[in-house]
mmCIF file of C-alpha atoms and ligand atoms in Angstrom:
data_model
loop_
_atom_site.group_PDB
_atom_site.id
_atom_site.type_symbol
_atom_site.label_atom_id
_atom_site.label_comp_id
_atom_site.label_asym_id
_atom_site.label_seq_id
_atom_site.Cartn_x
_atom_site.Cartn_y
_atom_site.Cartn_z
ATOM 1 C CA MET L 279 -28.066 1.931 149.567
ATOM 2 C CA THR L 280 -28.038 0.063 146.241
ATOM 3 C CA LYS L 281 -25.521 -2.487 145.038
ATOM 4 C CA LEU L 282 -23.916 -1.680 141.691
ATOM 5 C CA GLU L 283 -23.293 -4.443 139.198
ATOM 6 C CA ILE L 284 -19.774 -3.481 138.259
ATOM 7 C CA HIS L 285 -16.605 -5.561 138.243
ATOM 8 C CA ASN L 286 -14.615 -5.335 141.460
ATOM 9 C CA PRO L 287 -11.354 -7.329 141.343
ATOM 10 C CA PHE L 288 -11.315 -7.333 145.174
ATOM 11 C CA ASN L 289 -14.407 -9.580 144.933
ATOM 12 C CA ALA L 290 -16.405 -7.370 147.237
ATOM 13 C CA PRO L 291 -19.605 -5.352 146.861
ATOM 14 C CA VAL L 292 -19.753 -1.881 145.344
ATOM 15 C CA TYR L 293 -22.490 0.218 146.950
ATOM 16 C CA HIS L 294 -24.019 3.481 145.857
ATOM 17 C CA GLU L 295 -25.893 6.071 147.866
ATOM 18 C CA GLU L 296 -27.304 9.270 146.421
ATOM 19 C CA THR L 297 -26.452 11.602 149.333
ATOM 20 C CA VAL L 298 -24.127 10.888 152.267
ATOM 21 C CA THR L 299 -22.309 12.984 154.864
ATOM 22 C CA SER L 300 -18.994 11.617 153.641
ATOM 23 C CA THR L 301 -18.210 8.290 151.982
ATOM 24 C CA MET L 302 -15.508 7.973 154.683
ATOM 25 C CA ASP L 303 -18.238 7.821 157.347
ATOM 26 C CA VAL L 304 -20.206 5.230 155.396
ATOM 27 C CA SER L 305 -17.065 3.148 154.887
ATOM 28 C CA ARG L 306 -16.568 3.065 158.674
ATOM 29 C CA GLU L 307 -20.157 1.877 159.102
ATOM 30 C CA LEU L 308 -19.632 -0.793 156.440
ATOM 31 C CA ALA L 309 -16.479 -1.960 158.264
ATOM 32 C CA ALA L 310 -18.402 -2.127 161.544
ATOM 33 C CA SER L 311 -21.078 -4.259 159.922
ATOM 34 C CA GLY L 312 -18.496 -6.772 158.693
ATOM 35 C CA GLU L 313 -18.266 -5.929 154.987
ATOM 36 C CA PRO L 314 -15.239 -7.535 153.300
ATOM 37 C CA HIS L 315 -11.856 -6.193 152.144
ATOM 38 C CA GLY L 316 -12.357 -4.187 148.974
ATOM 39 C CA THR L 317 -15.923 -3.033 149.640
ATOM 40 C CA VAL L 318 -16.678 0.283 147.947
ATOM 41 C CA ILE L 319 -19.148 3.065 148.664
ATOM 42 C CA ALA L 320 -19.702 5.691 145.971
ATOM 43 C CA ALA L 321 -22.043 8.655 146.235
ATOM 44 C CA ASP L 322 -23.567 11.367 144.075
ATOM 45 C CA PHE L 323 -23.201 14.028 146.716
ATOM 46 C CA GLN L 324 -21.438 14.495 150.052
ATOM 47 C CA GLU L 325 -22.835 16.985 152.553
ATOM 48 C CA LYS L 326 -19.654 16.993 154.634
ATOM 49 C CA GLY L 327 -16.880 15.797 152.343
ATOM 50 C CA ARG L 328 -13.516 16.166 153.985
ATOM 51 C CA GLY L 329 -10.019 16.886 152.735
ATOM 52 C CA ARG L 330 -6.610 15.778 153.978
ATOM 53 C CA ILE L 331 -5.980 18.902 155.978
ATOM 54 C CA ARG L 332 -8.044 19.060 159.149
ATOM 55 C CA ASP L 333 -10.940 21.501 158.872
ATOM 56 C CA ARG L 334 -10.545 21.689 155.087
ATOM 57 C CA LYS L 335 -13.846 20.782 153.448
ATOM 58 C CA TRP L 336 -13.980 18.865 150.178
ATOM 59 C CA GLU L 337 -16.754 20.327 148.068
ATOM 60 C CA MET L 338 -17.989 18.572 144.961
ATOM 61 C CA GLU L 339 -21.033 19.212 142.835
ATOM 62 C CA ARG L 340 -23.278 16.333 141.818
ATOM 63 C CA GLY L 341 -22.038 14.564 138.683
ATOM 64 C CA ASN L 342 -18.539 14.045 140.062
ATOM 65 C CA LEU L 343 -17.142 10.882 141.600
ATOM 66 C CA PRO L 344 -16.553 10.645 145.367
ATOM 67 C CA PHE L 345 -15.998 7.150 146.744
ATOM 68 C CA THR L 346 -14.198 5.190 149.458
ATOM 69 C CA ILE L 347 -12.633 1.742 149.307
ATOM 70 C CA LEU L 348 -12.508 -0.214 152.552
ATOM 71 C CA LEU L 349 -9.413 -2.373 153.051
ATOM 72 C CA HIS L 350 -8.780 -4.656 156.036
ATOM 73 C CA TYR L 351 -5.259 -4.807 157.442
ATOM 74 C CA PRO L 352 -5.545 -6.341 160.905
ATOM 75 C CA ARG L 353 -1.871 -5.651 161.655
ATOM 76 C CA ILE L 354 -0.303 -2.261 161.025
ATOM 77 C CA GLU L 355 2.742 -3.848 159.317
ATOM 78 C CA GLU L 356 0.431 -5.205 156.637
ATOM 79 C CA ILE L 357 -0.599 -1.768 155.412
ATOM 80 C CA PRO L 358 1.121 -1.291 152.021
ATOM 81 C CA GLN L 359 3.847 1.347 152.004
ATOM 82 C CA ALA L 360 3.025 4.751 150.578
ATOM 83 C CA LEU L 361 -0.627 3.757 150.236
ATOM 84 C CA THR L 362 -1.950 7.282 149.586
ATOM 85 C CA LEU L 363 0.549 7.859 146.787
ATOM 86 C CA ARG L 364 -0.105 4.447 145.282
ATOM 87 C CA ALA L 365 -3.865 4.988 145.380
ATOM 88 C CA GLY L 366 -3.177 8.246 143.545
ATOM 89 C CA LEU L 367 -1.086 6.408 140.982
ATOM 90 C CA ALA L 368 -3.882 3.884 140.440
ATOM 91 C CA ALA L 369 -6.425 6.679 140.012
ATOM 92 C CA ALA L 370 -4.143 8.527 137.554
ATOM 93 C CA LEU L 371 -3.731 5.415 135.399
ATOM 94 C CA ALA L 372 -7.445 4.685 135.612
ATOM 95 C CA ILE L 373 -8.320 8.184 134.383
ATOM 96 C CA GLU L 374 -6.031 7.656 131.406
ATOM 97 C CA ASP L 375 -7.494 4.192 130.688
ATOM 98 C CA PHE L 376 -10.932 5.736 130.763
ATOM 99 C CA CYS L 377 -9.994 8.721 128.621
ATOM 100 C CA PRO L 378 -7.068 7.837 126.323
ATOM 101 C CA SER L 379 -6.767 11.408 125.050
ATOM 102 C CA LEU L 380 -5.368 12.246 128.521
ATOM 103 C CA LYS L 381 -2.567 9.634 128.221
ATOM 104 C CA ASN L 382 0.537 10.649 130.222
ATOM 105 C CA THR L 383 -1.017 13.893 131.432
ATOM 106 C CA VAL L 384 -2.223 12.965 134.922
ATOM 107 C CA MET L 385 0.505 13.630 137.485
ATOM 108 C CA ILE L 386 0.771 12.887 141.204
ATOM 109 C CA LYS L 387 1.402 15.932 143.336
ATOM 110 C CA TRP L 388 2.853 14.778 146.632
ATOM 111 C CA PRO L 389 1.276 13.640 148.840
ATOM 112 C CA ASN L 390 -2.338 13.242 147.742
ATOM 113 C CA ASP L 391 -3.373 15.234 144.683
ATOM 114 C CA LEU L 392 -3.776 14.438 141.015
ATOM 115 C CA PHE L 393 -2.971 17.262 138.657
ATOM 116 C CA ILE L 394 -3.573 17.789 134.960
ATOM 117 C CA GLY L 395 -1.369 20.666 133.844
ATOM 118 C CA SER L 396 -1.307 23.079 136.775
ATOM 119 C CA LYS L 397 -4.779 22.206 138.076
ATOM 120 C CA LYS L 398 -6.074 19.675 140.558
ATOM 121 C CA THR L 399 -8.464 17.058 139.239
ATOM 122 C CA ALA L 400 -8.625 14.625 142.173
ATOM 123 C CA GLY L 401 -7.707 14.265 145.832
ATOM 124 C CA ILE L 402 -6.995 11.201 147.964
ATOM 125 C CA LEU L 403 -7.627 10.838 151.685
ATOM 126 C CA CYS L 404 -6.562 7.723 153.595
ATOM 127 C CA GLU L 405 -7.870 7.183 157.107
ATOM 128 C CA ALA L 406 -7.051 4.208 159.327
ATOM 129 C CA ASP L 407 -8.999 2.807 162.264
ATOM 130 C CA GLY L 408 -8.799 -0.474 164.162
ATOM 131 C CA GLY L 409 -7.567 -2.784 161.432
ATOM 132 C CA ASN L 410 -9.108 -0.944 158.500
ATOM 133 C CA VAL L 411 -7.882 1.588 156.004
ATOM 134 C CA HIS L 412 -10.426 3.728 154.185
ATOM 135 C CA ILE L 413 -9.133 5.097 150.881
ATOM 136 C CA GLY L 414 -11.267 8.069 149.885
ATOM 137 C CA ILE L 415 -10.944 9.361 146.344
ATOM 138 C CA GLY L 416 -12.715 12.393 144.926
ATOM 139 C CA ILE L 417 -12.432 12.797 141.153
ATOM 140 C CA ASN L 418 -13.690 15.946 139.461
ATOM 141 C CA PHE L 419 -15.465 14.244 136.635
ATOM 142 C CA ALA L 420 -18.147 16.083 134.687
ATOM 143 C CA GLN L 421 -18.024 19.519 136.277
ATOM 144 C CA LYS L 422 -17.260 22.252 133.771
ATOM 145 C CA LEU L 423 -17.739 25.375 135.860
ATOM 146 C CA PHE L 424 -15.986 25.914 139.160
ATOM 147 C CA PRO L 425 -16.735 28.638 141.716
ATOM 148 C CA ASP L 426 -14.493 31.717 141.586
ATOM 149 C CA HIS L 427 -12.153 30.596 144.370
ATOM 150 C CA LEU L 428 -11.420 27.308 142.551
ATOM 151 C CA ARG L 429 -11.458 28.398 138.913
ATOM 152 C CA GLU L 430 -7.705 28.879 138.640
ATOM 153 C CA LYS L 431 -6.905 25.806 140.723
ATOM 154 C CA ALA L 432 -9.278 23.015 139.709
ATOM 155 C CA THR L 433 -10.126 21.089 136.589
ATOM 156 C CA SER L 434 -12.140 17.975 135.732
ATOM 157 C CA ILE L 435 -11.863 15.058 133.355
ATOM 158 C CA ALA L 436 -14.541 16.629 131.152
ATOM 159 C CA LEU L 437 -12.774 20.001 131.031
ATOM 160 C CA ALA L 438 -9.336 18.506 130.439
ATOM 161 C CA ALA L 439 -10.612 16.169 127.732
ATOM 162 C CA GLY L 440 -12.916 18.777 126.204
ATOM 163 C CA ARG L 441 -15.940 16.490 126.215
ATOM 164 C CA ASP L 442 -19.163 15.816 128.075
ATOM 165 C CA PHE L 443 -19.831 12.633 129.985
ATOM 166 C CA SER L 444 -23.003 10.981 131.223
ATOM 167 C CA PRO L 445 -23.468 9.877 134.858
ATOM 168 C CA CYS L 446 -23.145 6.219 133.720
ATOM 169 C CA ASP L 447 -19.637 6.903 132.456
ATOM 170 C CA ARG L 448 -18.572 7.444 136.065
ATOM 171 C CA LEU L 449 -19.094 3.765 136.757
ATOM 172 C CA ARG L 450 -16.674 2.793 134.000
ATOM 173 C CA LEU L 451 -14.076 5.066 135.569
ATOM 174 C CA LEU L 452 -14.754 3.653 139.041
ATOM 175 C CA GLU L 453 -14.285 0.135 137.663
ATOM 176 C CA ARG L 454 -10.923 1.139 136.146
ATOM 177 C CA VAL L 455 -9.771 2.628 139.486
ATOM 178 C CA LEU L 456 -10.561 -0.650 141.258
ATOM 179 C CA VAL L 457 -8.735 -2.684 138.619
ATOM 180 C CA ARG L 458 -5.673 -0.394 138.766
ATOM 181 C CA LEU L 459 -5.632 -0.237 142.586
ATOM 182 C CA HIS L 460 -5.896 -4.006 142.913
ATOM 183 C CA ALA L 461 -2.998 -4.461 140.465
ATOM 184 C CA GLU L 462 -0.930 -1.720 142.141
ATOM 185 C CA LEU L 463 -1.150 -3.392 145.542
ATOM 186 C CA GLU L 464 -0.017 -6.723 144.062
ATOM 187 C CA THR L 465 3.028 -5.335 142.256
ATOM 188 C CA ALA L 466 6.508 -4.456 143.559
ATOM 189 C CA GLY L 467 8.443 -1.406 142.319
ATOM 190 C CA TRP L 468 5.950 1.293 143.285
ATOM 191 C CA ARG L 469 8.645 3.886 143.863
ATOM 192 C CA GLU L 470 9.905 3.884 140.269
ATOM 193 C CA ARG L 471 6.357 3.933 138.929
ATOM 194 C CA LEU L 472 5.513 6.903 141.107
ATOM 195 C CA GLN L 473 8.600 8.877 140.286
ATOM 196 C CA GLN L 474 7.793 8.733 136.591
ATOM 197 C CA ARG L 475 4.508 10.494 137.346
ATOM 198 C CA LEU L 476 5.638 12.820 140.067
ATOM 199 C CA TYR L 477 4.492 16.408 139.611
ATOM 200 C CA LYS L 478 7.484 18.771 139.303
ATOM 201 C CA ASN L 479 10.048 15.995 139.697
ATOM 202 C CA GLY L 480 13.488 17.497 139.035
ATOM 203 C CA GLU L 481 12.085 21.035 139.077
ATOM 204 C CA GLN L 482 12.520 23.979 141.390
ATOM 205 C CA VAL L 483 9.755 24.018 144.035
ATOM 206 C CA VAL L 484 8.553 25.859 147.108
ATOM 207 C CA PHE L 485 7.584 23.544 149.957
ATOM 208 C CA VAL L 486 5.900 24.488 153.216
ATOM 209 C CA GLU L 487 7.114 22.051 155.828
ATOM 210 C CA GLY L 488 4.945 20.690 158.645
ATOM 211 C CA ALA L 489 1.313 21.220 159.571
ATOM 212 C CA ALA L 490 -1.090 23.518 157.715
ATOM 213 C CA GLY L 491 -0.380 27.152 158.487
ATOM 214 C CA SER L 492 3.344 26.551 159.035
ATOM 215 C CA LYS L 493 5.573 29.426 157.981
ATOM 216 C CA ASN L 494 8.570 27.201 157.351
ATOM 217 C CA SER L 495 8.996 27.343 153.605
ATOM 218 C CA ILE L 496 11.848 25.748 151.719
ATOM 219 C CA THR L 497 12.886 26.330 148.127
ATOM 220 C CA GLY L 498 14.896 23.742 146.282
ATOM 221 C CA CYS L 499 14.905 21.017 143.664
ATOM 222 C CA LEU L 500 12.373 18.211 143.997
ATOM 223 C CA ALA L 501 14.501 15.059 143.938
ATOM 224 C CA GLY L 502 11.881 12.283 144.066
ATOM 225 C CA ILE L 503 10.246 10.022 146.607
ATOM 226 C CA GLY L 504 12.007 8.132 149.386
ATOM 227 C CA GLU L 505 11.589 4.475 150.335
ATOM 228 C CA GLY L 506 8.715 5.185 152.689
ATOM 229 C CA GLY L 507 6.927 7.629 150.393
ATOM 230 C CA GLU L 508 8.536 10.755 151.837
ATOM 231 C CA LEU L 509 9.263 13.763 149.637
ATOM 232 C CA LEU L 510 12.905 14.415 148.762
ATOM 233 C CA ILE L 511 14.124 17.957 148.169
ATOM 234 C CA VAL L 512 17.637 19.341 147.749
ATOM 235 C CA PRO L 513 17.251 22.776 149.372
ATOM 236 C CA ASP L 514 18.857 25.741 147.598
ATOM 237 C CA GLY L 515 22.470 26.180 148.702
ATOM 238 C CA GLU L 516 22.743 22.571 149.953
ATOM 239 C CA ARG L 517 24.138 19.448 148.299
ATOM 240 C CA GLU L 518 22.293 16.671 150.120
ATOM 241 C CA GLU L 519 18.636 15.875 149.742
ATOM 242 C CA ARG L 520 16.382 16.191 152.781
ATOM 243 C CA CYS L 521 13.253 14.126 153.317
ATOM 244 C CA PHE L 522 9.906 15.448 154.442
ATOM 245 C CA ILE L 523 6.922 13.535 155.730
ATOM 246 C CA THR L 524 4.464 16.371 156.273
ATOM 247 C CA GLY L 525 3.897 19.578 154.400
ATOM 248 C CA GLU L 526 2.580 20.964 151.173
ATOM 249 C CA LEU L 527 4.073 21.799 147.804
ATOM 250 C CA LEU L 528 2.976 25.213 146.610
HETATM 251 C C1 BTN E 659 -7.707 16.333 149.593
HETATM 252 O O1 BTN E 659 -7.414 16.696 148.454
HETATM 253 O O2 BTN E 659 -7.452 17.020 150.576
HETATM 254 C C2 BTN E 659 -8.343 14.988 149.764
HETATM 255 C C3 BTN E 659 -9.742 14.986 149.238
HETATM 256 C C4 BTN E 659 -10.422 13.648 149.374
HETATM 257 C C5 BTN E 659 -11.869 13.722 148.962
HETATM 258 C C6 BTN E 659 -12.522 12.376 148.963
HETATM 259 S S1 BTN E 659 -14.116 12.409 148.203
HETATM 260 C C7 BTN E 659 -14.421 10.801 148.777
HETATM 261 C C8 BTN E 659 -13.913 10.750 150.200
HETATM 262 N N1 BTN E 659 -14.908 11.295 151.102
HETATM 263 C C9 BTN E 659 -14.486 12.400 151.720
HETATM 264 O O3 BTN E 659 -15.140 13.030 152.561
HETATM 265 N N2 BTN E 659 -13.250 12.719 151.311
HETATM 266 C C10 BTN E 659 -12.753 11.756 150.342
#
């Protein structure tokens, strides 16, 4: 594992490993060995990257940007509200800082995706264990060709911006994510900030409620984010909004 010389406003080390199982696993090891709040592990390649939905793999070619930020919150009440969404917001703003031609194009699809247009460009996975939260972020960065099953669903910064990037450019983006995340966690008013960037806010949506594989789908108007980060939808034929804490927007 090497230590990268990039700015981390959390004042903690940023490590890099070429190949890992998952940066989430390494982050747990770093926590166990006493690394401080804000420590980061980035990798070139993950052999067993994982997604938010159990059993869903997260596959990324080399040249992209998978990393995990370790945060210490000894008491559960200290964990910032809506942390996954706010990490997504920080990553969206960081992508736009890094690539100004994408300004105001990166949207947050509840609860953990970043979309440019109708395609996913990044995913967030937060895991908690004994006083730590591990914020895993996978950003499709330089990849220009996606396998058939992802071609219609995924994009990257390079594809969206219509340019090529070098591997070193990833570190500038990583630095921006850390700066934006640090600022996000220090600033009140996250709900308004999120709602301005919420994918399909005010639009008609189809939402599958509950765990993966659920057949309970709801159509209605997406009405924003609640005080705890829940998704608000006014179902068709109803007047009041309902809030949802698990499920997936189609
Ligand atoms: C999702 O969209 O379901 C979440 C994807 C999260 C992927 C990132 S890549 C870095 C970190 N390591 C992992 O194994 N997963 C997260």
